Coordinates of C-alpha atoms and ligand atoms in Angstrom, one line a residue:
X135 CA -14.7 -72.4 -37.6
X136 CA -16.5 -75.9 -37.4
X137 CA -18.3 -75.2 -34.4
X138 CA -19.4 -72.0 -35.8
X139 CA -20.9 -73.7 -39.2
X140 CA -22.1 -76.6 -36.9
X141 CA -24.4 -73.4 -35.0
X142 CA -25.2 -71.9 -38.1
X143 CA -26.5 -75.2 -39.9
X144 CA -28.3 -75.7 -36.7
X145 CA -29.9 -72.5 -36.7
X146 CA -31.0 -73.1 -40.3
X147 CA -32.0 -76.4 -39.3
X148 CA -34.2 -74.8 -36.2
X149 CA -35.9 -72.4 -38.8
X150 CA -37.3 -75.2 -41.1
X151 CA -38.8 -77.1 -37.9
X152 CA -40.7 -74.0 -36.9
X153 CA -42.6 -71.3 -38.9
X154 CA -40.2 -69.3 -40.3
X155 CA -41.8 -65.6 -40.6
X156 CA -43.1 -65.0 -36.2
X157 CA -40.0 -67.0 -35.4
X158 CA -37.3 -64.5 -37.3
X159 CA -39.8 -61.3 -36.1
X160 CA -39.3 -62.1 -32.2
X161 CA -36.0 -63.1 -33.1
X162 CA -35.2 -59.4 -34.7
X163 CA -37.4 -58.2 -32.0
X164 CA -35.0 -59.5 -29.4
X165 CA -32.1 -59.0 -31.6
X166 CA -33.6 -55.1 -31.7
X167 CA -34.4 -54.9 -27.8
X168 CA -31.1 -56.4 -26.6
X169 CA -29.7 -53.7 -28.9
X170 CA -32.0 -50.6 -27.8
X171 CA -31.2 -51.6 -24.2
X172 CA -27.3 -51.8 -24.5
X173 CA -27.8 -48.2 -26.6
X174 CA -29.7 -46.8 -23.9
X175 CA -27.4 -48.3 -21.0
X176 CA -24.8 -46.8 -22.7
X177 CA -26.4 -43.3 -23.4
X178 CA -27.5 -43.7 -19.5
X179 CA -23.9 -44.1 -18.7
X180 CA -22.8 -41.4 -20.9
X181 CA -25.4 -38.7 -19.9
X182 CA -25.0 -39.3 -15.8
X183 CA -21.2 -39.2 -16.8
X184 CA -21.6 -35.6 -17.8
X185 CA -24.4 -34.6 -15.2
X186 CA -22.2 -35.6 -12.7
X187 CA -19.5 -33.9 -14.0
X188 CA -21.6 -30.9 -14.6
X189 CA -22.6 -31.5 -10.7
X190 CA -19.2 -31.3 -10.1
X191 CA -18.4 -28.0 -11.7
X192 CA -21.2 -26.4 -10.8
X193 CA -20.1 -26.9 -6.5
X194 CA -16.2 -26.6 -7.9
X195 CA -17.4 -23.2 -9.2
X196 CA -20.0 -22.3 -6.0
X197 CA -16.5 -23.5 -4.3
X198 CA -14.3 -21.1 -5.7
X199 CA -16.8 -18.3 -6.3
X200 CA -17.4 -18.6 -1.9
X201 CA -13.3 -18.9 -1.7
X202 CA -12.8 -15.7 -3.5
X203 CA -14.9 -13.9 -1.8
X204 CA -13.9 -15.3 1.8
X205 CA -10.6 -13.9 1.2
X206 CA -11.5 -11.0 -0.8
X207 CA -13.6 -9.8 1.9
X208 CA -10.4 -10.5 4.4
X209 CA -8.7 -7.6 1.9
X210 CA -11.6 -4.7 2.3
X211 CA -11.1 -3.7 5.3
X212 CA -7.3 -3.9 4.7
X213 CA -8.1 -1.5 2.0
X214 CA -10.6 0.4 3.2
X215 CA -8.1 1.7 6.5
X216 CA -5.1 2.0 4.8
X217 CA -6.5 3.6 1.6
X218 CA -9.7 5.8 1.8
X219 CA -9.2 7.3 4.6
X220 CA -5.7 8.9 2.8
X221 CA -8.0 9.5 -0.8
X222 CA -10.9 10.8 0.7
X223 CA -9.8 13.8 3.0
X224 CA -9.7 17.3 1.2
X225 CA -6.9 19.9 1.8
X226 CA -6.6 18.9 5.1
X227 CA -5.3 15.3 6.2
X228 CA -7.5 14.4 9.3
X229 CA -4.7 12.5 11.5
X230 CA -7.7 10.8 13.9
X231 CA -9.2 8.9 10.8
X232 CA -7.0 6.0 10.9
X233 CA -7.4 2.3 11.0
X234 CA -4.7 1.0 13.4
X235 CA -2.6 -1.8 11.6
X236 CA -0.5 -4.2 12.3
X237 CA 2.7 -3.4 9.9
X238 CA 2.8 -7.3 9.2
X239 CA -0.1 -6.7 7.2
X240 CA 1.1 -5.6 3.5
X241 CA 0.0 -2.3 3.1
X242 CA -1.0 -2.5 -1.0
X243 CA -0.2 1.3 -3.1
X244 CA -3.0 2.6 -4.6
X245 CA -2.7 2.6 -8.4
X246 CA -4.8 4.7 -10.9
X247 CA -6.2 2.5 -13.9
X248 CA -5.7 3.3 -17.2
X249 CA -8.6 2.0 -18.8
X250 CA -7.6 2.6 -22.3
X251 CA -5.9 5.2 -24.4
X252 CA -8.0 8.2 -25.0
X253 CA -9.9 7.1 -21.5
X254 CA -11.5 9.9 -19.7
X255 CA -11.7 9.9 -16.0
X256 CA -13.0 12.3 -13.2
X257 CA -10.8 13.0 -10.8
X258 CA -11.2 15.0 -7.7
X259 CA -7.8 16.9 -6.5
X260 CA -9.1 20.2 -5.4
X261 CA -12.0 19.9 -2.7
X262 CA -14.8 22.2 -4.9
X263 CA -14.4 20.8 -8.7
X264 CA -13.0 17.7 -10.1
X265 CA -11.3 17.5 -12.8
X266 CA -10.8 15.7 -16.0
X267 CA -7.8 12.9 -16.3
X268 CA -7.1 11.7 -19.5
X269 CA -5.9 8.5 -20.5
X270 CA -2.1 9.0 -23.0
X271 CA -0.8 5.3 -22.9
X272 CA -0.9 2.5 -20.8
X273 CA 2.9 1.6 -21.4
X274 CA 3.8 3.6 -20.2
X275 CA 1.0 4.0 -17.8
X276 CA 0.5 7.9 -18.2
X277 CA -1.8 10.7 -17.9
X278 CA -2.8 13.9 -18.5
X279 CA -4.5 16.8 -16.3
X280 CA -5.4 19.8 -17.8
X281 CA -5.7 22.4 -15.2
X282 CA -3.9 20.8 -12.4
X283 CA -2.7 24.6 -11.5
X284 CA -4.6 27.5 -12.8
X285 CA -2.4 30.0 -15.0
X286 CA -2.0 32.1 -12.1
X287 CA -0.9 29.4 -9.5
X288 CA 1.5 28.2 -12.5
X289 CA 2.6 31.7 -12.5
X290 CA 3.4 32.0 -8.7
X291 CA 4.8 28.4 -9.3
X292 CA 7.4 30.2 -11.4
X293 CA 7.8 33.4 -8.7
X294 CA 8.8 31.3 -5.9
X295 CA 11.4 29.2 -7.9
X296 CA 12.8 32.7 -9.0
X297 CA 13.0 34.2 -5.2
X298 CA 14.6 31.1 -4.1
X299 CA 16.9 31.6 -7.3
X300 CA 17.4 29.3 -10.0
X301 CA 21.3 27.6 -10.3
X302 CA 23.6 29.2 -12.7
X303 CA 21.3 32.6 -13.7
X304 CA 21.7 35.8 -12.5
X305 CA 20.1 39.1 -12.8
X306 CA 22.9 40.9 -14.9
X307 CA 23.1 38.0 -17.7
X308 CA 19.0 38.3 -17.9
X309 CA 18.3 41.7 -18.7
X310 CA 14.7 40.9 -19.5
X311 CA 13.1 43.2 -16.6
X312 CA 9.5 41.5 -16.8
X313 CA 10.5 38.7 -14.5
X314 CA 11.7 41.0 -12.0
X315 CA 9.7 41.4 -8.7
X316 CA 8.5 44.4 -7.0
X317 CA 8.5 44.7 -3.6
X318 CA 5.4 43.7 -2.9
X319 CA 5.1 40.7 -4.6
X320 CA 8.9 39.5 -2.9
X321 CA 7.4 40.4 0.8
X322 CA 3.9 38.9 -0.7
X323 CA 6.1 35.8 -1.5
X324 CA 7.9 35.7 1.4
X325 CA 4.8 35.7 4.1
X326 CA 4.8 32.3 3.5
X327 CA 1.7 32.2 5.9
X328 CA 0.2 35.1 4.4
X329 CA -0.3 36.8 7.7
X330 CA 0.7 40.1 6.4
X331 CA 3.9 39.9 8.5
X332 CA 7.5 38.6 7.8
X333 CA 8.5 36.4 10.8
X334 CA 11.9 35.5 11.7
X335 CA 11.7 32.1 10.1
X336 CA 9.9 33.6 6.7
X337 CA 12.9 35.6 6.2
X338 CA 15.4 32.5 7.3
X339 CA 13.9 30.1 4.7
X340 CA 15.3 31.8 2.0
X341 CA 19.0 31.6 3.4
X342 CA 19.0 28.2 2.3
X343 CA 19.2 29.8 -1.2
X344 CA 22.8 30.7 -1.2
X345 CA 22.8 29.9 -4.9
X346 CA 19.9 32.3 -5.7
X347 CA 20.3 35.4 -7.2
X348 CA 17.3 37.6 -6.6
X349 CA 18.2 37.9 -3.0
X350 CA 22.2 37.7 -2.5
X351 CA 23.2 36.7 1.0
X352 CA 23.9 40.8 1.3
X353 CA 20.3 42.0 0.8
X354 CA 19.1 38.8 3.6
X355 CA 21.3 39.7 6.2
X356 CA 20.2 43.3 5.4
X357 CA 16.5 42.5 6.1
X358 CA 17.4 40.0 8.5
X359 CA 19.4 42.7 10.8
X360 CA 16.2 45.0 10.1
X361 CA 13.7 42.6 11.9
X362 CA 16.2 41.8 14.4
X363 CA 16.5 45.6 15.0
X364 CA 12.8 45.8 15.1
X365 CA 11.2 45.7 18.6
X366 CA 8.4 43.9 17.6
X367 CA 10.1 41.1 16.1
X368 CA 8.2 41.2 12.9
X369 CA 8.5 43.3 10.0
X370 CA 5.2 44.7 8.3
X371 CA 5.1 45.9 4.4
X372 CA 6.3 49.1 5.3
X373 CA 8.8 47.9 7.3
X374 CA 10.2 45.8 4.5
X375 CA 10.1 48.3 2.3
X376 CA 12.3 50.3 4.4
X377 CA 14.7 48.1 5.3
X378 CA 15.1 46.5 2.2
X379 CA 14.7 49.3 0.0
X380 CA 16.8 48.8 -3.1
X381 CA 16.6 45.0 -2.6
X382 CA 16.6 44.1 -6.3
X383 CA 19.1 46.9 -7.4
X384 CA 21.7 46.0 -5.0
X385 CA 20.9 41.9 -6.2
X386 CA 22.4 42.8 -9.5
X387 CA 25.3 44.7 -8.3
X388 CA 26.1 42.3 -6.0
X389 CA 26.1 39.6 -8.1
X390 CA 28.6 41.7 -10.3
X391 CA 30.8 42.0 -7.3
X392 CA 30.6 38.6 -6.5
X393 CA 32.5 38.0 -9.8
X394 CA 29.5 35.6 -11.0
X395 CA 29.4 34.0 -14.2
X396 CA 28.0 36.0 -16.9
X397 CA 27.8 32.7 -19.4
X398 CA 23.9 32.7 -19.8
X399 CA 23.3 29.1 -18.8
X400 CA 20.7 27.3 -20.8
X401 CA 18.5 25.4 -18.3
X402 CA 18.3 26.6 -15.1
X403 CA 16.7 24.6 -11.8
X404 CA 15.9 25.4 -8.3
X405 CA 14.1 23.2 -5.5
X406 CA 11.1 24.0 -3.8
X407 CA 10.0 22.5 -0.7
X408 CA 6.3 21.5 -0.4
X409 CA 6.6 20.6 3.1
X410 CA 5.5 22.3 6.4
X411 CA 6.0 25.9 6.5
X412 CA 6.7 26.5 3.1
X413 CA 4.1 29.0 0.8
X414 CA 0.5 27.8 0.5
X415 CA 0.6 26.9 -3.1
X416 CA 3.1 24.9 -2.4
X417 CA 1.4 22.7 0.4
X418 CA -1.6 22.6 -2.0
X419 CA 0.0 21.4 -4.6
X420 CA 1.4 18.4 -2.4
X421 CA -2.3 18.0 -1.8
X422 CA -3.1 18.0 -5.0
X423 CA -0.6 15.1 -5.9
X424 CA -1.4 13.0 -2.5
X425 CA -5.0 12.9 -3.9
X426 CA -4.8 12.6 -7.4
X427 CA -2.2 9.4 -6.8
X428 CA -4.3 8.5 -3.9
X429 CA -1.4 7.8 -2.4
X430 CA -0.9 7.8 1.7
X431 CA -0.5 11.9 2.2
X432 CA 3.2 10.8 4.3
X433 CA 4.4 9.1 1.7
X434 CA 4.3 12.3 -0.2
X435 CA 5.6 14.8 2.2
X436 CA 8.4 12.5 2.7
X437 CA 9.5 12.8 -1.1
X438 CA 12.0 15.1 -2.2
X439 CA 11.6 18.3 -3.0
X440 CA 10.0 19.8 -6.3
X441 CA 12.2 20.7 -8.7
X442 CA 11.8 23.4 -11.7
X443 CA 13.6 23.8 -14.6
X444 CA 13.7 26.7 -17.2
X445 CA 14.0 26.0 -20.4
X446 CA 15.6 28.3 -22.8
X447 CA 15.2 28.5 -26.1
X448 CA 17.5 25.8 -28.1
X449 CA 17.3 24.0 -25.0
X450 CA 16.4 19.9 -25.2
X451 CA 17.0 16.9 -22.8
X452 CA 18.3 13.6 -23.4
X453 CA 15.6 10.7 -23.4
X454 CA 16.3 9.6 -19.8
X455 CA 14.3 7.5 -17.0
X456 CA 13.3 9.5 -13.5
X457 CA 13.3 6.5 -11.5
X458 CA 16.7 3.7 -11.3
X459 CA 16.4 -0.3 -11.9
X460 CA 15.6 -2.1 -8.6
X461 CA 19.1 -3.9 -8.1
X462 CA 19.9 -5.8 -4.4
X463 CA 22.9 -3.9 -4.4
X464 CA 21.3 -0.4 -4.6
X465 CA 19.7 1.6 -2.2
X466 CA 17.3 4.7 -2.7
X467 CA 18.7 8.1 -1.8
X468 CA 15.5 8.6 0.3
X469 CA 15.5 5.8 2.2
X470 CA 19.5 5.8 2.6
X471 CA 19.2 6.3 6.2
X472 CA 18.0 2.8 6.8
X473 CA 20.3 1.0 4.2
X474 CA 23.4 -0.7 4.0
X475 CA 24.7 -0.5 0.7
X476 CA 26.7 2.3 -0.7
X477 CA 25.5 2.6 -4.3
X478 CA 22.8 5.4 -4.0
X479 CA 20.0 5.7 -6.7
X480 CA 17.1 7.7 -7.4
X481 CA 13.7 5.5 -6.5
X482 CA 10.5 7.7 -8.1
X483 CA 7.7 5.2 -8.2
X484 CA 5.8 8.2 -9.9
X485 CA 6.3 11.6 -11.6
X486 CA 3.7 14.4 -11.6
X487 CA 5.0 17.0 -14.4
X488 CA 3.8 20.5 -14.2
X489 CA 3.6 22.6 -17.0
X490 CA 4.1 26.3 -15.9
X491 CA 3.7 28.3 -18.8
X492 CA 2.9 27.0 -22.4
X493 CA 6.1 27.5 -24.6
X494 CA 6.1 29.6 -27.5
X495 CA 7.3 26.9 -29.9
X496 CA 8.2 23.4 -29.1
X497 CA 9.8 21.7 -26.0
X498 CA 7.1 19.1 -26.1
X499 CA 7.8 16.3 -23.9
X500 CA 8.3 13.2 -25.7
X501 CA 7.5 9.5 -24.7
X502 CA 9.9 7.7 -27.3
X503 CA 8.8 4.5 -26.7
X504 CA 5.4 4.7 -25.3
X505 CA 3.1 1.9 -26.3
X506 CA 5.6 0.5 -28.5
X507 CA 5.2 -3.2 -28.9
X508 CA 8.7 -3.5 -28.1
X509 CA 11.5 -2.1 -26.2
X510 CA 14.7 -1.8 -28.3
X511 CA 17.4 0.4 -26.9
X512 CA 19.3 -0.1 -30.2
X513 CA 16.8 1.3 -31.8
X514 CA 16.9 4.4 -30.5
X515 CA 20.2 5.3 -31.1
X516 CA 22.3 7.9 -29.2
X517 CA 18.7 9.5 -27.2
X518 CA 20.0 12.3 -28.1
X519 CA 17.4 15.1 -29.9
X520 CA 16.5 12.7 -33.1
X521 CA 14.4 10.4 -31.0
X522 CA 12.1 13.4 -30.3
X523 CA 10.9 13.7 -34.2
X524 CA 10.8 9.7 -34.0
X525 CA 9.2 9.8 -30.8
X526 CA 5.9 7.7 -30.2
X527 CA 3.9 10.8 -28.0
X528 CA 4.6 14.3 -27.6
X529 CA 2.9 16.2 -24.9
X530 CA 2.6 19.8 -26.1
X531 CA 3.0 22.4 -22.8
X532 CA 0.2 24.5 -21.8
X533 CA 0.2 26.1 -18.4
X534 CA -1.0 24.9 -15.5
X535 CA -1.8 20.8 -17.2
X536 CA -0.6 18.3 -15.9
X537 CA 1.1 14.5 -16.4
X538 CA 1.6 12.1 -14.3
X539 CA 3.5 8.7 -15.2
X540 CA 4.8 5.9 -13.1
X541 CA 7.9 4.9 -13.7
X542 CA 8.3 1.3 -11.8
X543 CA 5.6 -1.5 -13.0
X544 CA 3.4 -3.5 -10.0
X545 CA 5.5 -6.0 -8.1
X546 CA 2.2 -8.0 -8.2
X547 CA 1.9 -7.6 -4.2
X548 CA 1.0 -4.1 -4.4
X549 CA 4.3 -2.7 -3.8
X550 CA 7.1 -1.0 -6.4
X551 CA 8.2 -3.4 -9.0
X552 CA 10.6 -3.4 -11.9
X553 CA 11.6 0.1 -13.5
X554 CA 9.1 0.7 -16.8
X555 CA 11.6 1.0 -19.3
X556 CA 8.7 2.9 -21.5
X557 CA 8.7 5.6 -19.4
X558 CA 11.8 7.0 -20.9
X559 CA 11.3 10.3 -21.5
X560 CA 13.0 14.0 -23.0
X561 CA 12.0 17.0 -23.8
X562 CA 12.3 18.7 -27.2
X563 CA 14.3 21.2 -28.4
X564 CA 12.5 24.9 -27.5
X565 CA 12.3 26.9 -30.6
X566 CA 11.1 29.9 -29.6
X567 CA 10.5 31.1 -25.9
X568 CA 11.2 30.3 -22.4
X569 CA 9.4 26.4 -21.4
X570 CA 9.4 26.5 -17.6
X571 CA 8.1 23.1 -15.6
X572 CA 7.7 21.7 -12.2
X573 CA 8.8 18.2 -11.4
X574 CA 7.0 16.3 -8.4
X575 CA 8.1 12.9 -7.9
X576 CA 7.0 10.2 -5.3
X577 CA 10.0 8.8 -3.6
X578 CA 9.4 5.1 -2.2
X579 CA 12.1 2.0 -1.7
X580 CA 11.3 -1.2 -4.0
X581 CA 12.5 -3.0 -0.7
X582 CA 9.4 -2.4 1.2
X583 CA 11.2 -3.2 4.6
X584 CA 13.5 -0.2 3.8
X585 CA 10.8 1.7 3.4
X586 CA 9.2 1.2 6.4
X587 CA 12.2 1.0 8.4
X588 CA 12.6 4.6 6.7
X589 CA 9.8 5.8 7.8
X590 CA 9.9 4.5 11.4
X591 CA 13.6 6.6 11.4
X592 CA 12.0 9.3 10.3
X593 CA 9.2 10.0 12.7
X594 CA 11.6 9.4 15.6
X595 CA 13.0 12.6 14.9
X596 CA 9.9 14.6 13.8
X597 CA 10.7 18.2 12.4
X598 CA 7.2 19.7 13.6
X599 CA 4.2 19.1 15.6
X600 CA 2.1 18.7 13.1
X601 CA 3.9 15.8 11.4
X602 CA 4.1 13.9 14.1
X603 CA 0.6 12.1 14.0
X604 CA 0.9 11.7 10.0
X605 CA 3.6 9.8 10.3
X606 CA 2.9 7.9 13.3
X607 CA -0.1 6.5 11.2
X608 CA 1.8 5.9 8.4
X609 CA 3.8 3.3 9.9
X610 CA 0.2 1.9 11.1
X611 CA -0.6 1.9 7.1
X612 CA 2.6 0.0 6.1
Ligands
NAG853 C1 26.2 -3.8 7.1 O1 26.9 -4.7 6.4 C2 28.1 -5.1 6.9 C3 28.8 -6.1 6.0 O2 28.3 -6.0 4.7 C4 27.8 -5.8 8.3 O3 29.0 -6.2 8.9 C5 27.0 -4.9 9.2 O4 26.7 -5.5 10.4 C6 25.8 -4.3 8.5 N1 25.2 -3.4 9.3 C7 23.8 -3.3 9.5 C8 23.3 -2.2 10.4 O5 23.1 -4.1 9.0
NAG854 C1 8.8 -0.5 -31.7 O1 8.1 -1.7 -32.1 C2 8.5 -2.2 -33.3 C3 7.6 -3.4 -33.6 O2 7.7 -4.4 -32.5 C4 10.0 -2.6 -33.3 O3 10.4 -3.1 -34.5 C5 10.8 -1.3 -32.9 O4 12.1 -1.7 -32.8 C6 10.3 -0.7 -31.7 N1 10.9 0.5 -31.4 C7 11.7 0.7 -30.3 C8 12.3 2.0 -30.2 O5 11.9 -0.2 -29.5

């Protein structure tokens, strides 16, 4: 404190030995320079502080930006082998235009984006027209196709799945004679190449219908003996006619005979095989799926068999889930073959749902949940019919349109993740009329290794000569 009065009387003292006013002005001066200096020092400091961060950024960013695309451009060709060549073919699959790869490399599935709801996309699934694909909701992630299958296909959809015969109905319980064929639709149905003649194994490939009822085991043997009888091992229209004249009267009698239940069951299914050798609307519709999913073409042929289901009137579903929850202790019924485990589930990664005909009155499909914020079982009671008047979506049916959901989330890697517990699903109570639909699901393991030690099983023992290559370069893919 002393010294610092002692400086200050000093000062004063200095100031009355020397003119006061020039003395104080260079002192401020100084006083101001010093300052302005430190300020600027300071501001220097500050500003080539943030250039040089800004420096930094800028190479962090030129960094990152050059990173990403080093290892983006590592994925392309990944990508480019293993997917276009499988979306870009038409009808026919060209087995040559494959990318060999090394199954180490993760093979990533194709997965359509759904933009937004009410998102309208082109899609090409028939060689000469695209069509349009319309964003429904994006939990779960689902769409619809209008005009998947023209009403005619839809209607030969719904032929087929009657020749092969549909579980639990029969011709005397359903009097209603329009769905009846004629003989020349049921040999026109059976030529499943369309080569104007029934071969042996045209005729055989209904025997696996021992459940059907337009053509009882009786009336097969009875055209099977004909072609056998037939010295050229083939049986023309006329042939057929003759030898299985009375085809359809006989069906009814003999399911009479047989003693078969004449409780009109409610819902009635069959299978139908889209695989090699089966009718050519069935092959294209396989097509049809492999490039609307743009999914590898084996991968489809692999998957189980489509399934359709007539609904009759008063008939509903419960809300239910196509696809099971991934669980180490599970193993897909496709891929059983290479598993270990004995608990067998269902793994659909996706459903394509094909309308066949356009119900009278109701049978909507419903998406309880979809796009919900939440997922609250409780909520939703017993499943039962109620959640179909609470439900979030209903998909009116009209014939021939198409949806197609998936029903397990992205893993992250590319692969089958978690079960999408929004796609729960039912269908509505029918009110009036007949609601007939085609189910085509994508079967593939969570566990990708199961998968592809699936598929390596598989094409050891491969059912025709055509296959072989497809799946030969499917292994390639995974
Ligand atoms: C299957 O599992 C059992 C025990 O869980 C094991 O002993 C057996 O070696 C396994 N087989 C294969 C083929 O992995
Ligand atoms: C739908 O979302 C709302 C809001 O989050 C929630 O209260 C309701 O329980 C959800 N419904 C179902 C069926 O989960």
């Amino acid at each position: 404190m002393g010294e610092y009065k002692d400086s200050l009387h000093e000062f004063e003292g200095d100031s009355d030995f020397f003119p006061p006013p020039p003395r104080h002005r260079v002192g401020r001066e100084r006083i101001h320079i010093q300052k302005s200096s430190v300020c600027s020092r300071a501001y220097f400091v500050v500003v080539m502080a943030f250039f040089h961060l800004y420096i930094i950024n800028i190479i962090a960013l030129l960094l990152y930006v050059h990173y990403n695309t080093g290892s983006g451009e590592q994925d392309v060709p990944l990508e480019k082998s293993a997917g276009s060549p499988r979306a870009v073919p038409a009808e026919h699959q060209t087995p040559s235009s494959t990318a060999h790869l090394s199954p180490e490399m993760s093979f990533q599935l194709p997965r359509l984006e759904g933009i937004r709801v009410g998102h309208v996309q082109r899609v090409s699934i028939v060689p000469d027209r695209t069509h349009n694909m319309r964003t429904l909701s994006l939990k779960p992630l689902l769409f619809e196709i209008p005009g998947f299958l023209s009403v005619e296909e839809s209607n030969v959809v719904m032929q087929l799945a009657q020749l092969k015969g549909l579980t639990h109905s029969s011709l005397l319980t359903n009097p209603d004679q329009e769905e009846q064929l004629t003989q020349d639709e049921l040999f026109s149905l059976l030529d499943l190449n369309q080569d104007g003649l029934l071969q042996r194994e045209e005729i055989l490939s209904l025997s696996h219908s021992t459940d059907g009822s337009w053509l009882s085991s009786y009336n097969l043997r009875k055209i099977h003996t004909g072609l056998e009888t037939n010295p050229s091992g083939v049986l023309s229209l006329q042939e057929f006619k003759r030898v299985s004249g009375g085809v359809l009267r006989y069906s009814g009698a003999a399911q009479g005979l047989d003693g078969h239940t004449k409780v009109r069951q409610r819902s009635t299914h069959t299978r139908l095989y889209l695989g090699e050798g089966t009718h050519h609307l069935l092959k294209s519709v396989r097509n049809r799926v492999t490039r609307l999913t743009r999914l590898p073409s084996s991968l489809v042929d692999l998957s189980e068999a489509m399934e359709v289901v007539r609904y009759e009137q008063g008939v509903f579903s419960h809300a239910h889930h196509d696809s099971s929850p991934t669980h180490p202790d599970n193993s897909c019924t496709h891929t059983h073959l290479a598993a270990n485990t004995s608990n067998q589930v269902a793994c659909r990664y996706l459903t394509v749902l094909l309308y066949l005909n356009s119900a009278d009155s109701g049978g909507e499909t419903s998406f309880p949940v979809a796009d919900n914020r939440t997922y609250e079982e409780e909520v939703l009671g017993d499943l039962s019919q109620q959640y179909c008047d609470k439900g979030n979506l209903k998909v009116k049916p009209v014939a021939g349109t198409a949806l197609l959901w998936y029903n397990h989330l992205s893993d992250g890697n590319g692969w089958v993740g978690e079960l999408d517990e929004f796609s729960l699903h039912g269908d509505c109570l029918v009110t009036r009329g007949f609601k007939w639909t085609g189910s085509v699901w994508v079967n593939i393991d969570p566990d990708q290794q199961r998968q592809e030690r699936y598929q390596r099983l598989v094409s050891w023992h491969p059912e025709g000569h055509s296959k072989t290559p497809e799946h030969g370069d499917f292994h390639q893919d995974l």
